[in-house]
mmCIF file of C-alpha atoms and ligand atoms in Angstrom:
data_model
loop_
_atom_site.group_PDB
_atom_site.id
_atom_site.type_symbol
_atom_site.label_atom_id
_atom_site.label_comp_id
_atom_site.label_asym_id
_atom_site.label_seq_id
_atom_site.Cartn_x
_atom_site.Cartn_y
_atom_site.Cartn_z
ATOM 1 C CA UNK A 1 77.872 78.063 105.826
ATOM 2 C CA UNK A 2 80.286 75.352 105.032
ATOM 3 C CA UNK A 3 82.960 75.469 107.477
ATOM 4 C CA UNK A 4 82.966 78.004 110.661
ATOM 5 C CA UNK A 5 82.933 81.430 110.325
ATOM 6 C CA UNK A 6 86.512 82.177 111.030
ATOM 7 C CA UNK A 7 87.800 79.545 109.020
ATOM 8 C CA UNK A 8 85.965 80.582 105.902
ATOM 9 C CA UNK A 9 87.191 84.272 106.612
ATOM 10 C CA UNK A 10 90.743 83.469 106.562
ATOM 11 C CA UNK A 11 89.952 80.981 103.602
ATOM 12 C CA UNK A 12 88.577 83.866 102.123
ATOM 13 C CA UNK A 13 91.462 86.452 102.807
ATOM 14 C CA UNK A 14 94.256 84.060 102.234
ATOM 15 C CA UNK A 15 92.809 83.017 98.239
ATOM 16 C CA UNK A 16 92.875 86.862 97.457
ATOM 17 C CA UNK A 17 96.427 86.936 99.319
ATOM 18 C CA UNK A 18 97.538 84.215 97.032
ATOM 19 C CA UNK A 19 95.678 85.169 94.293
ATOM 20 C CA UNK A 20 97.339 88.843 94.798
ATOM 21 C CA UNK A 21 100.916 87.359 92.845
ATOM 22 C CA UNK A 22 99.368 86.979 89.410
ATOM 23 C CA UNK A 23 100.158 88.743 86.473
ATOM 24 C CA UNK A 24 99.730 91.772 87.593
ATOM 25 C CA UNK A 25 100.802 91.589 91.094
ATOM 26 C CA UNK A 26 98.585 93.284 93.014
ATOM 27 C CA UNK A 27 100.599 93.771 96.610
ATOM 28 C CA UNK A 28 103.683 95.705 95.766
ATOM 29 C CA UNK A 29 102.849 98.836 98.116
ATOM 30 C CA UNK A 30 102.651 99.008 102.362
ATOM 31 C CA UNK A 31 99.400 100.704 101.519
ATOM 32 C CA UNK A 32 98.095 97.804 99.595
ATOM 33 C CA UNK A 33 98.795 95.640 102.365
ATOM 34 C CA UNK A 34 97.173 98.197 104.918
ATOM 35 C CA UNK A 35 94.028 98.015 102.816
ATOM 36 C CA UNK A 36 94.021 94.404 103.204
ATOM 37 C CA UNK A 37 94.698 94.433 106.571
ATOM 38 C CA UNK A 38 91.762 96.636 107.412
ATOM 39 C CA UNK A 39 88.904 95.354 104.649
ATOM 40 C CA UNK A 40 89.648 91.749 106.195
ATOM 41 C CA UNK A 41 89.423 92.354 110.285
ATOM 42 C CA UNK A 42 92.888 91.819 110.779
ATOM 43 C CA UNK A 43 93.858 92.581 114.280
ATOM 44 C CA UNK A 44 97.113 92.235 116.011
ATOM 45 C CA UNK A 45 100.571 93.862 115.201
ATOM 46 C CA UNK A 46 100.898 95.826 111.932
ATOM 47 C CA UNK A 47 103.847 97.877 111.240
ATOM 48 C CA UNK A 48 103.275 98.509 107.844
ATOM 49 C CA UNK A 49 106.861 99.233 106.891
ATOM 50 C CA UNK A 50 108.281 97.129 103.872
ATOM 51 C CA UNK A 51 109.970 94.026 106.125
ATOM 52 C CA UNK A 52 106.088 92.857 106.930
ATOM 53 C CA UNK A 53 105.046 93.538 103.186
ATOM 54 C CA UNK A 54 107.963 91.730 101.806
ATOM 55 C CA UNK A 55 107.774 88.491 104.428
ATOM 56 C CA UNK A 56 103.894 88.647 103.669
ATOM 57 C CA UNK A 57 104.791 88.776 99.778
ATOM 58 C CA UNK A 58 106.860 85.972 100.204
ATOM 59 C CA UNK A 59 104.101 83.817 102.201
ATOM 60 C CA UNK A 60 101.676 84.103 99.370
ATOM 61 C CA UNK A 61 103.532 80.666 97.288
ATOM 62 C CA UNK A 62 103.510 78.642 100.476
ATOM 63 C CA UNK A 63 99.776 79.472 100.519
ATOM 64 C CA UNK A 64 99.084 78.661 97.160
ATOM 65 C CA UNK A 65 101.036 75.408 97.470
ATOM 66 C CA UNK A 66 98.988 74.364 100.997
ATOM 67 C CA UNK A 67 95.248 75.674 99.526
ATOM 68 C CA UNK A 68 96.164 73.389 95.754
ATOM 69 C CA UNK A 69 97.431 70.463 97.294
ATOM 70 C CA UNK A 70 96.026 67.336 97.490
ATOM 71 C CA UNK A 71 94.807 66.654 100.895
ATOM 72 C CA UNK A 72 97.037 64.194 101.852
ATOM 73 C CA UNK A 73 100.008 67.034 101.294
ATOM 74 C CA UNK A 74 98.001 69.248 102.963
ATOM 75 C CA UNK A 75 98.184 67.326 106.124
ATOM 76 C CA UNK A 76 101.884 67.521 105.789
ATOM 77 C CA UNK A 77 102.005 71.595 105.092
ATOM 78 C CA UNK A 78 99.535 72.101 108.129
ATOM 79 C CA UNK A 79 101.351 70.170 110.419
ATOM 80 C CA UNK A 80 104.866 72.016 109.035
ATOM 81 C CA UNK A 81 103.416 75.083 109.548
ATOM 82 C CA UNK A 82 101.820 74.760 112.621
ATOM 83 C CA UNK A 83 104.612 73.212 114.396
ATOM 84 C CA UNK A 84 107.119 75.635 112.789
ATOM 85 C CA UNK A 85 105.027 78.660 114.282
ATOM 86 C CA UNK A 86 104.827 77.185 118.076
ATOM 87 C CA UNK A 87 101.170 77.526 117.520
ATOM 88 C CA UNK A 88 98.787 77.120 120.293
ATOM 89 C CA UNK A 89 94.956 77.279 119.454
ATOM 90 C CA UNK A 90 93.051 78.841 122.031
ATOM 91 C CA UNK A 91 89.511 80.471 121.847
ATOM 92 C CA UNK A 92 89.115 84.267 121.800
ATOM 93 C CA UNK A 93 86.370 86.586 121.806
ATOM 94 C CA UNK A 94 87.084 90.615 120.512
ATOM 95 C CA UNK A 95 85.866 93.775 119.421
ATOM 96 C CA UNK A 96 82.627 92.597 117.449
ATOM 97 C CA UNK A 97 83.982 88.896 117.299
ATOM 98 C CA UNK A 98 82.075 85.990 118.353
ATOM 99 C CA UNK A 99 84.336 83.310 119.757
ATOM 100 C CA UNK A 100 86.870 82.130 117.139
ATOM 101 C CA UNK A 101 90.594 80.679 117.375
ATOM 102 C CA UNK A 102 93.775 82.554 117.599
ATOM 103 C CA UNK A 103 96.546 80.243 117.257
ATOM 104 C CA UNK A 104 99.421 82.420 117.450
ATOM 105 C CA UNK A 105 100.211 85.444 119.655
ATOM 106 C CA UNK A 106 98.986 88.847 118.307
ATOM 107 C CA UNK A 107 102.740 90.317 118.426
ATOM 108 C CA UNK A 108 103.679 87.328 115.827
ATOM 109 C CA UNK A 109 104.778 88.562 112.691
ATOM 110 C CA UNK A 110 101.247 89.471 110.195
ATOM 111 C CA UNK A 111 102.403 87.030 107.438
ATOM 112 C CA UNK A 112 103.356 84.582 110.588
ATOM 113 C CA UNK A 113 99.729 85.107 111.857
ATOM 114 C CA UNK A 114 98.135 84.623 108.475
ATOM 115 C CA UNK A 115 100.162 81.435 107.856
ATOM 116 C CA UNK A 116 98.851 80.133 110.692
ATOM 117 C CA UNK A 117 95.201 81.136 110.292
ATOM 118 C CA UNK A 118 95.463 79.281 106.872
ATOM 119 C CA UNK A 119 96.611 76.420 108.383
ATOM 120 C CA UNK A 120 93.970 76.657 111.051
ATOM 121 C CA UNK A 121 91.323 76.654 107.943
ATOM 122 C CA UNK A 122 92.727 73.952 106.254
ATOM 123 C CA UNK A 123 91.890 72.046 109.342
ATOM 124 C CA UNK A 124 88.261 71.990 108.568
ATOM 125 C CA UNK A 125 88.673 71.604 104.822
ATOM 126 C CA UNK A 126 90.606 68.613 105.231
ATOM 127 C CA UNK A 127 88.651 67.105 108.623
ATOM 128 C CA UNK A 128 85.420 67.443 106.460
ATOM 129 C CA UNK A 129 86.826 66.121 103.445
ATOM 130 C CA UNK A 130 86.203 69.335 101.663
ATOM 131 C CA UNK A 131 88.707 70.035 99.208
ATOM 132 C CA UNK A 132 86.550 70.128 96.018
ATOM 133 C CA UNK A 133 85.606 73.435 97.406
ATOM 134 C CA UNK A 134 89.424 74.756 96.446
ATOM 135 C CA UNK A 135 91.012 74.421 92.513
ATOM 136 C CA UNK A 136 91.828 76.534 89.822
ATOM 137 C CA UNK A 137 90.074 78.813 87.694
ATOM 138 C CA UNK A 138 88.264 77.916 84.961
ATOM 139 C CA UNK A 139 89.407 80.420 82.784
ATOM 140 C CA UNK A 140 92.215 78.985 80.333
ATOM 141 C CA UNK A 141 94.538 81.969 80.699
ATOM 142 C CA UNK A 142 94.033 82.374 84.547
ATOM 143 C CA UNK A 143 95.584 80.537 87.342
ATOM 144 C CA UNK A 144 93.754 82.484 89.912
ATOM 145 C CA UNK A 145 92.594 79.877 92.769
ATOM 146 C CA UNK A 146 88.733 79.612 93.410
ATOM 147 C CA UNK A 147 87.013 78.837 96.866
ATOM 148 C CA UNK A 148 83.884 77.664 96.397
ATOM 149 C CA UNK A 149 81.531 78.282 99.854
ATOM 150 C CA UNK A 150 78.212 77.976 97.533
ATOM 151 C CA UNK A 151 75.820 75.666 98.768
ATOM 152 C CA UNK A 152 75.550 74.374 95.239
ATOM 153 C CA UNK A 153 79.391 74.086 94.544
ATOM 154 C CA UNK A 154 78.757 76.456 91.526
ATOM 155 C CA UNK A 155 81.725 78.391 91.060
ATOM 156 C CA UNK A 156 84.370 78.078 88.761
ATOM 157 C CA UNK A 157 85.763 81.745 88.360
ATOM 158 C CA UNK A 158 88.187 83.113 90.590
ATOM 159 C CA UNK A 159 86.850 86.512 90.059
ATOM 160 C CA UNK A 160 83.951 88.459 88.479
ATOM 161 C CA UNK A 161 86.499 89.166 85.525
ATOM 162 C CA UNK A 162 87.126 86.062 85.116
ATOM 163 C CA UNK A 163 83.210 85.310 85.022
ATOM 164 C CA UNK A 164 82.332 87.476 83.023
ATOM 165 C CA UNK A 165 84.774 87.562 80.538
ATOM 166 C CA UNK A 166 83.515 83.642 79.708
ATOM 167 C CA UNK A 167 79.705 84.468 79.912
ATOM 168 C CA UNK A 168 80.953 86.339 76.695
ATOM 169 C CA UNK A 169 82.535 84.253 74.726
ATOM 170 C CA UNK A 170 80.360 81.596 75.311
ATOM 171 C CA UNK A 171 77.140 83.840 74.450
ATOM 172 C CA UNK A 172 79.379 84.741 71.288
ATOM 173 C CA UNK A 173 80.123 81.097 70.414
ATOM 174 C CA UNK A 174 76.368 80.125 70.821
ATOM 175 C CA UNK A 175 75.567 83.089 68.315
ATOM 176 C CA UNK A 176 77.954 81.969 65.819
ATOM 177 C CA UNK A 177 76.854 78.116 65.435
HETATM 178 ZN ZN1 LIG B 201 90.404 87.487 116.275
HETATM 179 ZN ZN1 LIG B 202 90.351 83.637 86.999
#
């Protein structure tokens, strides 16, 4: 494990959030969102009416900016956001949940509570001096981001497609010479 376990989760969740914008958008429907909401552990209010799909829509480009930046504009972004929530870190333990950090209160909006998780996260990546382990897709037609958590800082795809679709044309290029 490179950073702690709840900071790697919402790493985790908030790449596919951002990467859930490309071409083709991939959150356009409550039940998309609802999906989401339940295959990452979300707890906490969920009304799953359009409002919280559209603010958590609109959340996903401040989340791309903060997990590209460089880390000195990270600091900024994580302060911003932090600050702009109220938030107040506090330990929690829940359901099947070890102890991990809730920084906002669960009746905060979702995409308030997932800004703030990210920020939360970005904590560690920048405190450790970690931000190799975030970038862009090596694909040259995708701009999906890519979190790297492998101990041998190995990826470069931001998704099996992606992977896959280069482990071709590289096996076809090495055919053809
Ligand atoms: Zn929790
Ligand atoms: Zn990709």
């Amino acid at each position: 494990m490179v950073f702690a376990h709840d900071a790697e989760a919402a790493l985790v969740s908030a790449v596919e959030l951002a990467n859930s914008a490309g071409d083709p958008d991939t959150l356009t429907e409550p039940d998309q969102l609802a999906e989401f909401f339940a295959r990452h552990g979300y707890t906490g209010r969920h009304t799953g009416d359009r409002d919280e799909l559209d603010e958590v829509r609109a959340l996903r480009a401040s989340l791309r900016a903060l997990l590209l930046s460089d880390r000195d504009a990270a600091v900024v972004l994580v302060n911003e956001m932090l600050a702009r929530a109220g938030a107040i870190p506090r330990l929690v333990r829940h359901d099947d949940e070890d102890w991990h950090v809730h920084a906002t209160d669960p009746d905060a909006s979702l995409a308030t509570r997932i800004g703030v998780e990210t920020a939360m996260a970005m904590i560690d990546v920048i405190r450790a001096d970690e931000h190799s382990r975030l970038g862009v897709c090596a694909d040259d037609s995708c701009e999906g981001i890519v979190l790297d958590l492998s101990r041998n800082r190995s990826k470069r795809y931001c998704s099996v497609a992606c992977g896959n679709r280069n482990a071709v044309a590289a096996y076809r290029t090495r055919r053809r010479d």
